[in-house]
Tab-separated table of C-alpha atoms in Angstrom:
chain	number	residue	atom	x	y	z
A	1	MET	CA	-0.864	-13.327	11.486
A	2	LYS	CA	0.100	-10.837	14.182
A	3	ALA	CA	-2.236	-9.771	16.915
A	4	PRO	CA	-4.225	-6.538	16.563
A	5	GLY	CA	-2.174	-3.480	17.416
A	6	SER	CA	0.987	-4.747	15.747
A	7	ASP	CA	3.011	-2.050	14.028
A	8	LEU	CA	1.745	-1.412	10.495
A	9	SER	CA	5.050	-0.024	9.195
A	10	GLU	CA	7.026	-3.049	10.389
A	11	TRP	CA	4.379	-5.464	9.117
A	12	ALA	CA	4.190	-3.738	5.730
A	13	GLN	CA	7.944	-4.024	5.214
A	14	ARG	CA	7.872	-7.734	6.051
A	15	CYS	CA	4.816	-8.286	3.852
A	16	TYR	CA	6.474	-6.479	0.948
A	17	GLY	CA	9.385	-8.908	1.213
A	18	GLN	CA	7.211	-12.015	0.906
A	19	PRO	CA	7.464	-13.967	-2.372
A	20	GLY	CA	5.315	-12.455	-5.100
A	21	VAL	CA	4.038	-9.522	-3.021
A	22	ALA	CA	6.359	-6.735	-4.228
A	23	PRO	CA	5.892	-7.475	-7.947
A	24	ALA	CA	2.125	-7.683	-7.470
A	25	LEU	CA	2.012	-4.371	-5.584
A	26	LEU	CA	4.226	-2.613	-8.128
A	27	ALA	CA	2.040	-3.906	-10.970
A	28	LEU	CA	-1.044	-2.588	-9.167
A	29	GLN	CA	0.698	0.767	-8.745
A	30	ASP	CA	2.181	1.106	-12.228
A	31	GLU	CA	-0.441	-0.675	-14.321
A	32	GLY	CA	-3.544	-0.251	-12.177
A	33	GLY	CA	-2.987	3.214	-10.718
A	34	GLN	CA	-3.397	1.953	-7.159
A	35	ASP	CA	-1.862	3.303	-3.962
A	36	VAL	CA	0.504	0.698	-2.494
A	37	LEU	CA	0.211	2.112	1.013
A	38	LEU	CA	-3.561	1.790	1.010
A	39	LEU	CA	-3.367	-1.749	-0.372
A	40	LEU	CA	-0.986	-2.645	2.457
A	41	VAL	CA	-3.271	-1.013	5.030
A	42	ILE	CA	-6.271	-3.008	3.835
A	43	THR	CA	-4.184	-6.183	3.852
A	44	TRP	CA	-2.827	-5.481	7.353
A	45	LEU	CA	-6.350	-5.057	8.678
A	46	TRP	CA	-7.456	-8.250	6.917
A	47	ALA	CA	-4.558	-10.097	8.598
A	48	GLN	CA	-6.014	-8.945	11.918
A	49	GLY	CA	-9.553	-9.978	11.070
A	50	LYS	CA	-10.695	-6.406	10.429
A	51	HIS	CA	-11.640	-4.145	7.539
A	52	VAL	CA	-12.535	-0.554	6.798
A	53	PRO	CA	-16.289	-0.403	6.198
A	54	SER	CA	-17.171	0.924	2.739
A	55	GLN	CA	-18.713	4.107	4.126
A	56	HIS	CA	-15.349	5.020	5.718
A	57	LEU	CA	-13.188	4.388	2.642
A	58	PRO	CA	-13.689	7.936	1.264
A	59	ARG	CA	-12.406	9.329	4.579
A	60	LEU	CA	-9.354	7.067	4.376
A	61	LEU	CA	-8.699	8.239	0.822
A	62	ASP	CA	-9.050	11.868	1.911
A	63	GLN	CA	-6.518	11.264	4.692
A	64	GLN	CA	-4.021	9.651	2.288
A	65	ARG	CA	-4.381	11.639	-0.927
A	66	PRO	CA	-2.550	14.895	-0.007
A	67	TRP	CA	0.572	13.110	1.290
A	68	GLN	CA	0.566	10.738	-1.653
A	69	GLN	CA	0.203	13.516	-4.228
A	70	GLN	CA	2.410	16.155	-2.596
A	71	VAL	CA	5.210	14.042	-1.117
A	72	VAL	CA	5.416	10.362	-2.115
A	73	SER	CA	4.586	10.626	-5.820
A	74	PRO	CA	6.987	13.532	-6.477
A	75	LEU	CA	9.781	11.668	-4.670
A	76	ARG	CA	9.042	8.547	-6.719
A	77	ASP	CA	9.144	10.565	-9.936
A	78	VAL	CA	12.511	12.080	-9.006
A	79	ARG	CA	13.905	8.679	-8.025
A	80	ARG	CA	12.805	7.129	-11.300
A	81	ARG	CA	14.365	9.945	-13.297
A	82	LEU	CA	17.638	9.640	-11.394
A	83	LYS	CA	17.762	5.904	-12.062
A	84	GLN	CA	18.266	6.706	-15.757
A	85	HIS	CA	21.523	8.540	-15.021
A	86	ALA	CA	24.466	6.274	-14.218
A	87	ASP	CA	26.428	9.144	-12.678
A	88	ALA	CA	23.588	9.896	-10.213
A	89	HIS	CA	23.540	6.503	-8.465
A	90	ARG	CA	24.405	7.911	-5.033
A	91	LEU	CA	21.697	10.582	-5.287
A	92	TYR	CA	19.246	7.930	-6.527
A	93	LYS	CA	19.878	5.864	-3.376
A	94	GLN	CA	19.416	8.906	-1.145
A	95	VAL	CA	16.107	9.837	-2.756
A	96	LYS	CA	14.982	6.202	-2.508
A	97	GLU	CA	15.701	6.275	1.246
A	98	VAL	CA	13.761	9.535	1.637
A	99	GLU	CA	10.847	8.097	-0.350
A	100	LEU	CA	10.755	5.038	1.912
A	101	ALA	CA	10.948	7.250	5.015
A	102	ALA	CA	7.985	9.296	3.726
A	103	GLU	CA	5.987	6.117	3.132
A	104	LEU	CA	6.803	4.720	6.582
A	105	LEU	CA	5.826	8.010	8.223
A	106	GLN	CA	2.505	7.905	6.408
A	107	LEU	CA	1.912	4.270	7.353
A	108	GLY	CA	2.253	5.306	10.997
A	109	ARG	CA	-0.414	7.941	10.480
A	110	LEU	CA	-2.644	5.568	8.552
A	111	GLN	CA	-2.409	3.000	11.340
A	112	VAL	CA	-3.952	5.447	13.808
A	113	TRP	CA	-6.718	6.447	11.402
A	114	VAL	CA	-7.731	2.967	10.282
A	115	LEU	CA	-7.786	1.494	13.761
A	116	GLU	CA	-10.332	4.171	14.691
A	117	MET	CA	-12.573	3.332	11.734
A	118	SER	CA	-12.081	-0.416	11.377
A	119	ALA	CA	-14.645	-3.071	12.138
A	120	ALA	CA	-14.797	-6.857	12.325
A	121	GLU	CA	-13.990	-8.618	9.052
A	122	ALA	CA	-16.847	-8.700	6.576
A	123	GLY	CA	-15.330	-10.521	3.639
A	124	SER	CA	-12.349	-11.917	1.847
A	125	LEU	CA	-9.166	-9.980	1.203
A	126	LEU	CA	-9.998	-9.750	-2.485
A	127	GLU	CA	-13.449	-8.282	-1.699
A	128	GLN	CA	-11.854	-5.699	0.588
A	129	LEU	CA	-9.270	-4.763	-2.055
A	130	ARG	CA	-12.013	-4.408	-4.664
A	131	ALA	CA	-13.961	-2.106	-2.322
A	132	LEU	CA	-10.855	0.076	-1.947
A	133	CYS	CA	-10.413	0.281	-5.732
A	134	ALA	CA	-14.079	1.154	-6.175
A	135	ALA	CA	-13.754	3.918	-3.579
A	136	GLN	CA	-10.795	5.343	-5.511
A	137	LEU	CA	-13.078	5.580	-8.549
A	138	SER	CA	-10.733	3.341	-10.488
A	139	ILE	CA	-11.929	1.924	-13.738
A	140	GLU	CA	-12.820	-1.659	-12.974
A	141	SER	CA	-10.942	-3.240	-15.820
A	142	GLU	CA	-10.394	-6.935	-16.258
A	143	HIS	CA	-6.664	-6.304	-16.008
A	144	LEU	CA	-7.058	-4.559	-12.641
A	145	GLN	CA	-9.084	-7.511	-11.373
A	146	VAL	CA	-6.303	-9.904	-12.410
A	147	LEU	CA	-3.703	-7.725	-10.669
A	148	LEU	CA	-5.804	-7.678	-7.495
A	149	GLN	CA	-6.204	-11.451	-7.629
A	150	ASP	CA	-2.445	-11.894	-8.051
A	151	TYR	CA	-1.726	-9.694	-5.049
A	152	ALA	CA	-4.370	-11.332	-2.852
A	153	ALA	CA	-3.063	-14.776	-3.810
A	154	ALA	CA	0.539	-13.810	-2.961
A	155	VAL	CA	-0.499	-12.474	0.459
A	156	GLU	CA	-2.733	-15.454	1.224
A	157	THR	CA	0.066	-17.850	0.215
A	158	ALA	CA	2.461	-16.023	2.524
A	159	ALA	CA	-0.105	-16.237	5.338
A	160	GLN	CA	-0.531	-19.958	4.810
A	161	ALA	CA	3.254	-20.376	4.873
A	162	GLY	CA	3.368	-18.737	8.303
A	163	PHE	CA	3.993	-15.070	7.506
A	164	SER	CA	2.985	-12.991	10.477
């Protein structure tokens, strides 16, 4: 894994491209109601041997929620609607680029915030992801647990294969 201080946005894009990671993240988003950016943040910190202590997770959620609800989610909704219209392919691609730009901008902000509140690692990646889900007041369903396990396994496999 990369040394502390590596760029979160760059790392997140590379992580997303690792085998099994994107499908696992999208399943967590679409089926589990989870925020992909926050999952990537927690994973990035884990890769650096850090975590966000449980008492700081509500602050992280408060930092993320407005941008997610007011910018990223509406862009995603528009993009998904445009995908259904064959004659809107060019517009679909433009909105997709804007959505990605909004996510990358937010990852830059999140990097600053989480580095201020992070601490030495206190547990496994899966434990850290579960703490994030609990802080989001997600229903702890068996299905969500399976999705989290799938994502953690994909990231840990990538790390063992030399992803950094």
